[in-house]
Coordinates of C-alpha atoms in Angstrom, one line a residue:
M1 CA -0.1 0.0 -0.3
N2 CA 1.1 3.5 -0.5
K3 CA 2.0 5.8 2.3
S4 CA -0.6 8.4 3.2
R5 CA 1.7 11.2 4.1
T6 CA 2.3 13.8 1.1
P7 CA 5.9 14.8 1.5
I8 CA 7.0 18.8 0.7
H9 CA 8.3 18.6 -2.5
S10 CA 11.1 21.3 -3.8
G11 CA 9.0 22.0 -6.9
T12 CA 6.7 24.1 -5.1
F13 CA 9.5 26.2 -3.9
K14 CA 10.9 26.2 -7.5
K15 CA 8.0 27.1 -9.2
A16 CA 6.9 30.2 -6.5
V17 CA 10.6 31.3 -7.0
K18 CA 10.0 31.4 -10.7
D19 CA 6.9 33.2 -10.8
E20 CA 8.6 36.0 -8.4
L21 CA 11.5 36.2 -10.9
V22 CA 9.1 37.0 -13.9
K23 CA 7.3 39.6 -11.9
K24 CA 10.6 41.5 -11.1
K25 CA 11.7 43.9 -13.7
D26 CA 15.4 43.9 -12.5
I27 CA 16.0 40.1 -12.5
N28 CA 19.5 40.7 -10.7
E29 CA 18.1 41.4 -7.3
D30 CA 19.2 39.8 -4.5
L31 CA 17.7 36.2 -4.2
N32 CA 18.8 35.9 -0.8
S33 CA 16.3 38.6 0.2
L34 CA 13.6 37.2 -1.8
I35 CA 13.6 33.6 -0.7
P36 CA 12.7 34.2 2.9
K37 CA 9.7 36.2 1.5
I38 CA 8.7 33.6 -0.8
M39 CA 8.7 30.9 1.8
N40 CA 6.8 33.2 3.9
N41 CA 3.9 34.0 1.5
H42 CA 3.9 30.2 0.5
N43 CA 3.8 29.2 4.2
L44 CA 6.8 26.8 3.2
D45 CA 8.7 27.9 6.6
T46 CA 6.0 26.7 8.5
Q47 CA 6.0 23.4 6.5
I48 CA 9.8 22.6 7.0
K49 CA 9.4 23.4 10.6
N50 CA 6.7 21.1 11.1
K51 CA 8.8 18.4 9.0
V52 CA 11.8 18.7 11.0
Q53 CA 9.5 18.6 14.2
E54 CA 8.0 15.4 12.8
I55 CA 11.5 13.8 11.9
M56 CA 12.9 14.9 15.5
E57 CA 9.7 13.1 17.3
K58 CA 10.1 10.0 15.2
N59 CA 13.6 9.5 15.8
R60 CA 13.5 10.2 19.8
Y61 CA 14.2 6.5 20.8
F62 CA 17.7 7.2 19.4
K63 CA 18.2 10.3 21.0
D64 CA 19.9 9.0 24.1
N65 CA 22.4 6.5 22.0
I66 CA 23.4 9.5 19.6
T67 CA 24.2 11.8 22.3
V68 CA 26.7 9.3 23.7
A69 CA 28.3 8.3 20.4
K70 CA 28.9 12.2 19.5
N71 CA 30.4 12.8 23.1
Q72 CA 32.2 9.5 22.9
F73 CA 33.4 9.3 19.4
K74 CA 33.3 13.3 18.5
D75 CA 36.9 13.4 17.1
C76 CA 36.4 10.1 14.9
V77 CA 35.9 10.7 11.3
D78 CA 34.5 6.8 10.7
C79 CA 32.2 5.6 13.3
S80 CA 31.3 2.6 11.4
F81 CA 32.8 0.6 14.3
L82 CA 30.0 1.7 16.3
P83 CA 27.9 -1.6 17.8
A84 CA 24.9 -2.2 16.0
F85 CA 22.4 -1.0 18.9
Y86 CA 23.2 2.7 18.3
K87 CA 20.9 2.2 14.9
E88 CA 18.5 -0.8 16.0
K89 CA 15.1 0.6 17.3
D90 CA 14.1 -2.7 19.1
F91 CA 17.7 -3.4 20.7
E92 CA 17.3 -4.0 24.5
P93 CA 20.1 -3.0 26.6
L94 CA 18.9 -5.3 29.8
E95 CA 19.7 -8.8 29.4
S96 CA 16.7 -9.7 32.0
V97 CA 14.2 -7.6 29.8
A98 CA 15.8 -9.0 26.6
N99 CA 15.1 -12.5 27.8
A100 CA 11.6 -11.5 29.3
K101 CA 10.7 -10.1 25.8
K102 CA 11.8 -13.5 24.1
I103 CA 9.5 -15.7 26.2
W104 CA 6.6 -13.2 25.6
N105 CA 7.2 -13.2 21.9
E106 CA 7.3 -17.2 21.9
Q107 CA 3.9 -16.7 24.0
I108 CA 2.4 -14.2 21.5
K109 CA 3.5 -16.6 18.6
Y110 CA 2.1 -19.4 20.5
K111 CA -1.3 -18.1 20.7
A112 CA -1.9 -16.7 17.3
N113 CA -1.4 -20.4 16.0
V114 CA -4.1 -21.4 18.8
V115 CA -6.3 -18.7 17.5
A116 CA -6.1 -19.8 14.0
R117 CA -6.8 -23.4 14.8
T118 CA -9.9 -22.1 17.2
V119 CA -11.2 -19.9 14.4
R120 CA -10.1 -22.9 11.5
K121 CA -8.7 -20.3 9.1
P122 CA -5.3 -19.6 7.9
F123 CA -3.5 -16.3 9.1
I124 CA -4.7 -14.9 5.4
S125 CA -6.6 -16.3 2.9
A126 CA -8.6 -14.7 -0.1
K127 CA -12.2 -13.5 0.2
A128 CA -14.9 -14.1 -2.6
K129 CA -16.2 -11.6 -4.7
G130 CA -19.0 -9.9 -2.5
G131 CA -16.6 -10.0 0.7
K132 CA -18.0 -13.6 1.7
D133 CA -15.2 -16.1 2.6
V134 CA -14.8 -19.2 1.2
P135 CA -13.6 -21.5 4.0
E136 CA -12.5 -25.0 3.4
V137 CA -14.0 -26.3 6.4
P138 CA -17.0 -25.0 8.0
P139 CA -16.8 -22.0 10.2
I140 CA -17.1 -22.4 14.2
D141 CA -19.8 -20.5 16.3
L142 CA -17.4 -18.5 18.6
K143 CA -19.9 -18.6 21.5
E144 CA -19.3 -22.6 21.7
V145 CA -15.5 -22.3 22.5
D146 CA -14.9 -24.2 25.5
D147 CA -11.7 -22.1 26.5
P148 CA -12.4 -18.5 26.5
S149 CA -8.6 -18.0 26.3
C150 CA -8.6 -19.0 22.8
M151 CA -10.4 -16.0 21.6
F152 CA -7.8 -13.4 22.3
I153 CA -3.7 -13.3 21.9
F154 CA -2.8 -11.8 25.3
D155 CA -4.8 -9.4 27.9
Q156 CA -4.0 -7.4 30.7
N157 CA -3.2 -10.5 33.3
T158 CA -0.8 -12.2 31.3
L159 CA 1.4 -8.9 30.6
F160 CA 0.8 -8.2 34.2
D161 CA 2.4 -11.9 34.9
S162 CA 5.5 -11.3 32.7
V163 CA 6.2 -7.7 34.2
L164 CA 6.0 -9.2 37.5
K165 CA 8.6 -12.1 36.6
V166 CA 11.2 -9.9 35.1
N167 CA 14.2 -9.4 37.4
S168 CA 17.6 -7.4 38.0
I169 CA 19.8 -10.6 37.4
N170 CA 22.8 -9.0 37.2
Y171 CA 22.2 -6.7 40.4
A172 CA 24.1 -7.5 43.5
G173 CA 22.3 -4.8 45.9
V174 CA 20.1 -5.9 48.5
M175 CA 16.8 -7.0 47.0
N176 CA 14.6 -6.0 49.5
L177 CA 15.0 -2.3 49.7
T178 CA 11.7 -1.7 47.9
W179 CA 8.1 -3.2 49.0
G180 CA 6.9 -3.1 45.0
S181 CA 6.1 -5.7 42.9
V182 CA 8.3 -4.6 40.1
K183 CA 11.9 -6.1 41.1
L184 CA 13.8 -4.4 38.1
Q185 CA 16.2 -1.3 39.1
L186 CA 14.7 1.3 37.0
Q187 CA 15.4 5.2 37.5
T188 CA 11.9 6.8 38.1
M189 CA 11.3 10.5 38.1
S190 CA 11.7 12.4 41.4
V191 CA 8.8 14.7 42.8
K192 CA 10.9 17.6 42.0
E193 CA 11.5 16.3 38.4
M194 CA 8.1 15.5 38.0
R195 CA 7.0 18.9 39.0
K196 CA 9.3 20.7 36.5
K197 CA 8.1 18.1 33.6
F198 CA 4.3 19.0 34.3
N199 CA 5.0 22.5 35.3
E200 CA 1.8 23.6 32.8
L201 CA -0.3 21.3 35.2
N202 CA 0.2 23.9 38.2
V203 CA -2.5 25.4 40.3
T204 CA -1.6 28.9 39.4
L205 CA -2.4 28.2 35.8
R206 CA -6.2 28.0 34.6
Q207 CA -7.1 24.4 33.0
I208 CA -9.5 23.0 30.9
G209 CA -11.4 20.5 33.0
V210 CA -11.1 22.7 36.0
D211 CA -11.8 26.6 35.2
D212 CA -14.6 25.8 32.6
E213 CA -16.1 29.5 33.2
K214 CA -17.3 30.9 29.7
S215 CA -14.8 33.4 29.5
F216 CA -12.1 31.3 30.1
I217 CA -13.4 28.9 27.6
D218 CA -13.7 31.6 24.7
E219 CA -10.3 32.6 25.5
R220 CA -8.8 29.2 24.9
L221 CA -11.2 28.8 21.8
L222 CA -9.9 32.4 20.3
Q223 CA -6.0 31.0 21.0
G224 CA -6.8 27.8 19.3
D225 CA -8.1 29.1 16.5
K226 CA -5.3 31.5 16.2
L227 CA -2.6 29.0 16.7
L228 CA -4.4 26.9 13.8
S229 CA -4.4 29.5 11.5
K230 CA -0.4 29.7 12.2
D231 CA -0.2 25.9 11.1
F232 CA 3.0 25.4 13.6
R233 CA 2.7 22.1 15.4
P234 CA 5.0 22.6 18.5
L235 CA 2.8 25.5 19.5
L236 CA -0.3 23.2 19.4
I237 CA 1.5 20.9 21.1
N238 CA 2.0 23.3 24.1
Y239 CA -1.7 24.6 24.0
A240 CA -2.8 20.7 24.5
R241 CA -1.1 20.7 28.0
R242 CA -3.9 23.1 29.4
G243 CA -6.8 21.3 27.7
V244 CA -8.3 21.7 24.0
P245 CA -12.0 22.9 23.9
P246 CA -14.1 20.1 22.8
S247 CA -15.3 21.9 19.8
L248 CA -11.7 22.1 18.7
R249 CA -10.2 18.9 19.7
C250 CA -10.7 17.0 16.4
R251 CA -8.5 19.8 14.4
V252 CA -6.2 20.5 16.9
Y253 CA -5.6 16.7 17.1
K254 CA -5.1 16.4 13.3
K255 CA -2.8 19.3 13.4
I256 CA -0.7 17.6 16.0
F257 CA -0.5 14.4 14.5
N258 CA 0.2 15.6 11.0
I259 CA -3.1 14.5 9.4
E260 CA -4.0 16.5 6.2
M261 CA -7.0 14.7 5.2
N262 CA -6.1 15.2 1.4
P263 CA -7.1 13.2 -1.6
R264 CA -4.0 10.9 -0.7
D265 CA -5.4 9.9 2.4
Y266 CA -9.1 9.5 1.5
E267 CA -7.3 7.0 -1.0
Y268 CA -5.6 5.2 1.1
Y269 CA -8.2 4.8 3.4
K270 CA -10.4 3.3 0.5
S271 CA -7.3 1.1 -0.1
L272 CA -7.6 -0.5 3.7
N273 CA -11.3 -1.0 3.1
D274 CA -10.2 -2.5 -0.6
H275 CA -7.9 -5.0 1.3
F276 CA -10.8 -5.8 3.9
S277 CA -13.0 -6.5 1.3
K278 CA -10.7 -9.0 -0.7
W279 CA -8.4 -10.5 2.0
D280 CA -9.5 -12.3 5.4
L281 CA -7.5 -12.2 8.7
C282 CA -7.8 -15.2 11.1
I283 CA -7.9 -12.4 13.9
D284 CA -10.9 -11.0 12.1
D285 CA -13.2 -13.4 14.1
I286 CA -12.1 -12.9 17.5
C287 CA -12.1 -9.1 16.9
N288 CA -15.5 -8.9 15.8
F289 CA -16.9 -11.2 18.5
D290 CA -14.7 -9.2 20.9
T291 CA -16.2 -5.8 19.8
N292 CA -19.8 -7.4 20.5
E293 CA -18.7 -7.6 23.9
V294 CA -17.3 -3.7 24.2
I295 CA -20.2 -2.3 22.7
N296 CA -22.4 -3.4 25.5
D297 CA -21.2 -0.3 27.3
E298 CA -24.1 2.4 27.1
K299 CA -21.4 5.1 26.1
Y300 CA -20.4 3.4 22.9
F301 CA -23.1 1.3 21.5
I302 CA -24.5 3.8 19.1
F303 CA -20.8 3.8 17.4
Q304 CA -20.8 -0.2 16.6
D305 CA -20.4 0.5 12.7
F306 CA -17.6 2.8 13.4
I307 CA -15.7 0.8 16.1
V308 CA -16.1 -2.2 13.8
Q309 CA -14.9 -0.8 10.8
V310 CA -11.8 1.3 12.4
T311 CA -10.8 -1.9 14.2
N312 CA -10.8 -4.0 11.1
L313 CA -8.9 -1.4 8.8
F314 CA -6.2 -0.8 11.9
F315 CA -5.1 -4.5 11.5
R316 CA -4.4 -4.2 7.8
D317 CA -2.5 -1.0 7.9
T318 CA 1.3 -1.1 7.4
W319 CA 2.0 2.4 8.2
V320 CA 1.4 1.3 11.7
L321 CA 4.3 -1.2 11.7
E322 CA 6.5 1.5 10.2
N323 CA 5.6 4.3 12.7
M324 CA 5.1 2.8 15.9
R325 CA 7.4 3.8 18.9
S326 CA 7.7 0.6 20.3
K327 CA 6.4 -2.8 19.2
P328 CA 4.2 -4.8 21.7
H329 CA 5.6 -8.0 20.4
A330 CA 8.1 -9.3 17.6
T331 CA 6.3 -9.1 14.1
L332 CA 5.0 -12.4 12.9
T333 CA 5.1 -13.6 9.3
A334 CA 2.2 -14.6 7.3
I335 CA 2.8 -17.8 5.1
I336 CA 0.7 -19.1 2.2
G337 CA 1.0 -22.8 1.1
L338 CA 4.3 -24.6 2.3
D339 CA 6.5 -21.9 2.5
K340 CA 5.6 -18.5 0.6
E341 CA 5.9 -15.8 2.9
V342 CA 3.6 -12.8 1.8
G343 CA 4.5 -10.3 4.6
P344 CA 3.8 -9.5 8.3
F345 CA 0.6 -10.8 10.1
P346 CA -1.0 -8.9 10.7
P347 CA 0.0 -6.1 8.1
N348 CA 0.1 -3.5 11.0
G349 CA 2.4 -5.9 13.1
V350 CA 0.0 -5.8 16.0
L351 CA -1.8 -8.9 17.3
P352 CA -4.9 -7.8 19.2
C353 CA -4.9 -8.0 23.1
K354 CA -8.5 -8.9 24.6
H355 CA -11.2 -6.1 24.3
F356 CA -8.9 -4.4 21.9
S357 CA -11.8 -2.5 20.1
K358 CA -12.1 -0.2 23.5
F359 CA -9.2 1.9 22.5
V360 CA -10.9 2.8 19.4
C361 CA -14.4 3.8 21.4
P362 CA -13.6 7.2 22.9
F363 CA -12.5 8.5 19.4
C364 CA -15.9 8.0 18.2
Y365 CA -16.9 11.2 20.1
I366 CA -14.2 13.2 18.3
S367 CA -15.8 13.5 14.8
T368 CA -18.6 12.1 12.7
S369 CA -16.3 11.7 9.8
P370 CA -15.0 7.6 9.8
E371 CA -11.7 9.2 8.2
D372 CA -11.1 11.4 11.2
I373 CA -11.7 8.7 13.5
Y374 CA -9.6 6.4 11.8
F375 CA -6.3 8.5 11.5
I376 CA -6.7 10.0 14.9
F377 CA -6.8 6.8 16.6
R378 CA -4.1 5.3 14.3
A379 CA -1.4 7.8 15.3
F380 CA -2.5 8.2 19.0
Y381 CA -1.9 4.3 19.3
A382 CA 1.4 4.4 17.3
K383 CA 2.3 7.2 19.8
Y384 CA 1.2 6.1 23.0
I385 CA -1.0 3.0 23.4
C386 CA 1.5 0.8 22.1
Q387 CA 3.9 1.8 24.6
L388 CA 1.5 0.6 27.4
H389 CA 1.7 -3.1 25.9
S390 CA 5.6 -3.1 25.3
L391 CA 7.7 -4.8 27.5
N392 CA 11.1 -3.2 27.8
S393 CA 13.2 -1.0 30.1
D394 CA 12.0 2.3 28.6
S395 CA 10.6 4.8 31.1
Q396 CA 7.6 4.8 28.6
G397 CA 7.5 1.0 28.4
I398 CA 5.1 -0.9 30.8
I399 CA 7.8 -2.1 33.2
G400 CA 8.8 1.7 33.9
L401 CA 5.3 2.8 34.3
C402 CA 4.5 0.1 37.0
K403 CA 7.8 1.2 38.4
L404 CA 6.8 4.8 38.8
F405 CA 3.3 4.2 40.0
E406 CA 5.1 1.9 43.0
D407 CA 8.1 4.5 43.7
L408 CA 5.4 7.1 43.9
L409 CA 2.9 5.5 46.0
Q410 CA 5.9 4.8 48.5
T411 CA 7.2 8.1 48.3
Y412 CA 3.7 9.9 49.1
E413 CA 2.1 7.1 51.3
P414 CA 4.9 4.9 52.7
E415 CA 2.2 3.7 55.7
V416 CA -0.5 3.3 53.1
F417 CA 2.1 0.8 51.2
Y418 CA 3.5 -0.9 53.8
Y419 CA -0.1 -1.6 55.4
L420 CA -1.2 -3.3 52.0
N421 CA 1.8 -5.2 51.9
Q422 CA 1.0 -6.5 55.2
M423 CA -2.3 -7.3 54.5
G424 CA -1.1 -9.3 51.3
I425 CA -2.8 -6.9 49.0
N426 CA -0.8 -5.7 45.8
P427 CA -1.5 -2.1 44.9
L428 CA -0.2 -2.5 41.5
K429 CA -2.5 -5.4 40.7
T430 CA -5.3 -3.0 41.0
A431 CA -3.4 -0.1 38.9
F432 CA -2.7 -2.2 36.4
P433 CA -5.7 -2.4 34.4
W434 CA -6.0 1.2 34.8
I435 CA -2.3 1.7 33.0
F436 CA -3.0 -1.0 30.4
N437 CA -6.3 0.3 29.2
M438 CA -5.1 3.8 29.6
F439 CA -8.3 4.5 32.0
I440 CA -10.8 3.6 28.9
G441 CA -13.9 2.0 30.5
Y442 CA -13.0 3.4 33.8
L443 CA -13.2 7.1 33.5
E444 CA -16.2 9.2 31.7
V445 CA -15.2 10.1 28.2
S446 CA -15.0 13.7 28.9
E447 CA -12.6 13.1 31.6
L448 CA -10.6 10.7 29.1
F449 CA -10.0 13.3 26.6
L450 CA -8.8 15.8 29.3
L451 CA -6.3 12.9 29.9
F452 CA -5.8 12.7 26.3
D453 CA -4.9 16.3 26.2
R454 CA -2.0 16.2 28.6
I455 CA -0.6 12.8 27.0
I456 CA -0.5 14.6 23.8
G457 CA 1.0 18.1 25.3
F458 CA 3.5 16.6 27.1
D459 CA 4.0 13.9 24.8
T460 CA 4.3 11.3 27.4
V461 CA 2.4 8.5 29.0
E462 CA 4.3 8.7 32.0
I463 CA 1.0 11.0 33.5
I464 CA -1.2 7.6 33.1
P465 CA 0.7 5.9 36.3
I466 CA 0.7 9.3 37.8
L467 CA -2.8 9.6 37.8
A468 CA -3.2 6.0 39.3
A469 CA -0.6 7.0 42.0
A470 CA -2.8 10.5 42.6
I471 CA -6.2 8.0 43.1
F472 CA -4.6 6.0 45.4
V473 CA -3.1 9.1 47.7
Y474 CA -6.7 10.7 47.4
R475 CA -8.3 7.6 48.7
S476 CA -5.4 7.0 51.4
T477 CA -7.4 7.3 54.5
L478 CA -10.0 5.1 53.2
I479 CA -7.4 2.4 52.5
A480 CA -5.9 2.7 55.6
N481 CA -9.3 1.8 57.3
C482 CA -9.7 -1.3 55.1
T483 CA -9.8 -4.7 57.3
S484 CA -10.0 -7.1 54.1
Q485 CA -9.3 -7.5 50.6
E486 CA -13.1 -7.4 49.7
E487 CA -13.3 -3.7 51.3
F488 CA -10.4 -2.8 49.4
E489 CA -11.4 -3.8 46.2
E490 CA -14.9 -2.0 46.7
L491 CA -12.9 1.3 47.1
F492 CA -11.7 1.3 43.5
Y493 CA -15.0 -0.5 42.1
D494 CA -16.3 2.6 40.5
L495 CA -14.1 5.4 38.9
S496 CA -16.4 7.2 37.1
Q497 CA -16.9 10.4 39.2
I498 CA -13.2 11.0 39.3
K499 CA -11.9 14.3 38.2
V500 CA -8.9 14.3 36.2
I501 CA -7.2 17.4 36.4
P502 CA -7.9 18.7 40.0
L503 CA -6.7 15.2 41.0
L504 CA -3.4 15.7 39.0
Q505 CA -2.8 19.0 40.4
H506 CA -3.5 18.3 44.0
F507 CA -1.0 15.4 43.7
L508 CA 1.7 17.1 41.7
F509 CA 1.9 20.5 43.5
L510 CA 0.0 20.2 46.7
A511 CA 0.2 16.9 48.4
S512 CA 3.1 16.6 50.7

């Protein structure tokens, strides 16, 4: 499939220069003074800045290694001798995590084959005209499957178990210095660093989600419209840090994610639909079965068609594989016949977790256009959601996020953490589903988008475990009064009344 992004062509600039020279009587006029004017008139300077920003964001994974290489080998002309990990995106530097990833990838591969056998289909097969399958064996009624675990590749519980099994095999220190479940020795943010990083959430600054009086909303709308007209992405990213008004959210997200919705994008979307009409993936059945469970939620059932369509197209989109910040698992290869490789399976390189379609659901509120919903969700997944399901030692990976939650809870409420440990209750076991699901299914939709605004604005998923820790701290007195596992679980049974921004502000800047 063709890529949906339109590159900046030098032809546009050349034509603009030529047209300006034709208008000039004195063609000997200094081109150095003419070029900036032409670029500004045709908005080319902003396009170039946005492209540079996009490239920097896409390659941020390499930032630390590149900095080390430059400092260490700055006087070397030839750096070809540098180790391969300086250019390998999926390289895992910690041996214990690399071993855990290897086991995880084998589990994923095994479950993919189990699912294929359960639905009685190959990984990929052609559809007959009209979009109907031509199966070699009768299709199976998925409701009659005895083992529910055959209906998904992985879920939050299997990933949670994998996180707990990771240990610091080379660590020579005392391992019982922490009460937490994450034994891997990872550095997390201090309270001071956290406050500096999320300074725009300070209580001294007005926020969408707290200060929602009409005058402030009107001010944010006016500011948002001005920034959209400037078309400069970094300014819009900073704008999102204090919240985006709902009426501007779709346009702001599209600009931040560089979604232009030009004819090439619509053609690309159509090509995904064509792929769906011609090819059947063995995961289609479990995705549709899974979606039927997800849409039982009263907030999302009206979007059933959108959710089904976006989910099915997503797994056919090779753009995702090429642009994910981190891979939830190793890419599988689809084989037709005995040994003919036909490419990655699924084409997007991501096998669905249980209830995957729930990640699509909130975005149905952002627009009435299926194309808008699809491209915004796709970009959001590739930048953020994928990291929540990736087993690595990066601070944005699931292990680092779990570690951050536990460290924050121990820092803010050590007595509560110790009390829960004495009762045999693992706080992370409660918080892990929140982190894994990005609080989707737990918070109201309006609160979810306030969280999404900040994730996009600060360009980090670390705010998710921070919110999880804030909820525990907020209910610390009630936790301390619990006398059983049942009482503890009841405290967190319903999070629908949680107000995200006031809670984050109090936790970051007011809690001791």
